[in-house]
């Protein structure tokens, strides 16, 4: 794992686009980073055929098909200020071992929310499981410089809490059948202004769809019957994680006016430029030439407020991080998280619109992945995978 266990992780295949960023953020990246992004990947060794018998505790009677769908915790609720993300590779060689690992991961942690997600590489030929229909490996986007040691994973565990020591301690338990792949601790800065803010000083989650609107969340976030997914996926959600290094030295020398042009929002209130409140409509129709909100401003690219764009909304969450890089010293960044029913329709479409945005020169995405969070049901997370 990148935080120092010295192992060589197995690597799921990543569909590279063959596009390299022409100018990596000045002074931010050690010389080896771009090379690691181009390295090949391999599937886990599956030379030993998995025992695909249904493991104890995963029989059909344990799953009540008539029970109402219970959505996973920690998605639509307000994010807690401390977060630890840990991606794991599964070393268990059969379903019984995988079930034991999931059971251990699903143990409740006092005063914390534990969320367990599955990655696409879990659904190779080791366990014979039926994958979420739309789950793929995260590709490399044009502005990315991916470091494969910080990408993907068979499983992803997110632990959030008010007390950061709780999340950190719980994430560092020894677990059967699992090997940590990457881990990152996140936080909400306390000295950047009122409300939850990122390290650039802007309000976190501004412009998000209303998470308390159950019908809206059904439309945008939760997998529904009829979506063509395996039955065990109904009520779950697709999760995208992006690990993004921030060019703080370049950002901090910019004036507040310039920073606001980059985002398209007021730094103090979060209001779109030209408006008074954070929730006000930017009214792009009255600003076709971008005189008030630049055409390459972040909010304008992310959501151009067209009828089509409304269907591509995602529910965003985020934490800042500070980590030590052996090659380049300490660096600061953002753990970006979003949830949606369909990654291509949601995050990927928005990401394509963001290409060339003004904010791009201050960001270096280098890690993360695509995952799926199963709904709640059974004795441990994902139990229904074994019975459907």
Coordinates of C-alpha atoms in Angstrom, one line a residue, residues 132-136 141 216-224 226-229 233 235-240 309-315 338-353 370-373:
X132 CA -23.3 -4.4 -11.3
X133 CA -24.2 -3.9 -14.9
X134 CA -22.5 -0.4 -15.3
X135 CA -19.5 -1.0 -13.0
X136 CA -16.1 -0.5 -14.9
X141 CA -9.3 11.4 -18.3
X216 CA -34.9 13.5 -6.5
X217 CA -32.5 11.1 -4.9
X218 CA -34.5 8.2 -6.4
X219 CA -34.1 9.8 -9.8
X220 CA -30.4 10.7 -9.5
X221 CA -28.7 8.4 -7.0
X222 CA -30.4 5.1 -6.2
X223 CA -30.6 2.1 -8.6
X224 CA -34.2 1.2 -9.4
X226 CA -36.0 -1.9 -14.2
X227 CA -32.5 -0.4 -14.5
X228 CA -31.3 -3.7 -15.9
X229 CA -29.1 -4.4 -12.8
X233 CA -28.1 -3.9 -6.7
X235 CA -31.4 0.4 -3.8
X236 CA -27.6 0.8 -4.0
X237 CA -25.6 3.5 -5.8
X238 CA -22.5 4.0 -7.9
X239 CA -19.7 5.8 -6.2
X240 CA -16.9 7.7 -7.8
X309 CA -27.8 18.9 -18.0
X310 CA -30.3 18.6 -15.2
X311 CA -30.5 14.8 -15.9
X312 CA -26.8 14.5 -15.4
X313 CA -26.7 15.8 -11.8
X314 CA -24.7 14.0 -9.2
X315 CA -24.6 14.2 -5.4
X338 CA -20.0 11.6 -5.9
X339 CA -23.0 9.3 -6.1
X340 CA -25.3 8.5 -9.0
X341 CA -27.4 5.8 -10.7
X342 CA -25.2 5.7 -13.8
X343 CA -21.5 6.8 -13.8
X344 CA -21.4 7.5 -17.5
X345 CA -24.6 9.6 -17.4
X346 CA -23.4 11.3 -14.2
X347 CA -19.8 11.9 -13.3
X348 CA -18.2 10.9 -16.7
X349 CA -20.5 13.3 -18.7
X350 CA -19.7 16.2 -16.3
X351 CA -16.0 15.4 -16.4
X352 CA -16.0 15.6 -20.2
X353 CA -17.7 19.0 -20.0
X370 CA -15.3 3.6 -9.6
X371 CA -17.3 1.5 -7.0
X372 CA -20.8 0.3 -6.2
X373 CA -22.4 0.4 -2.7

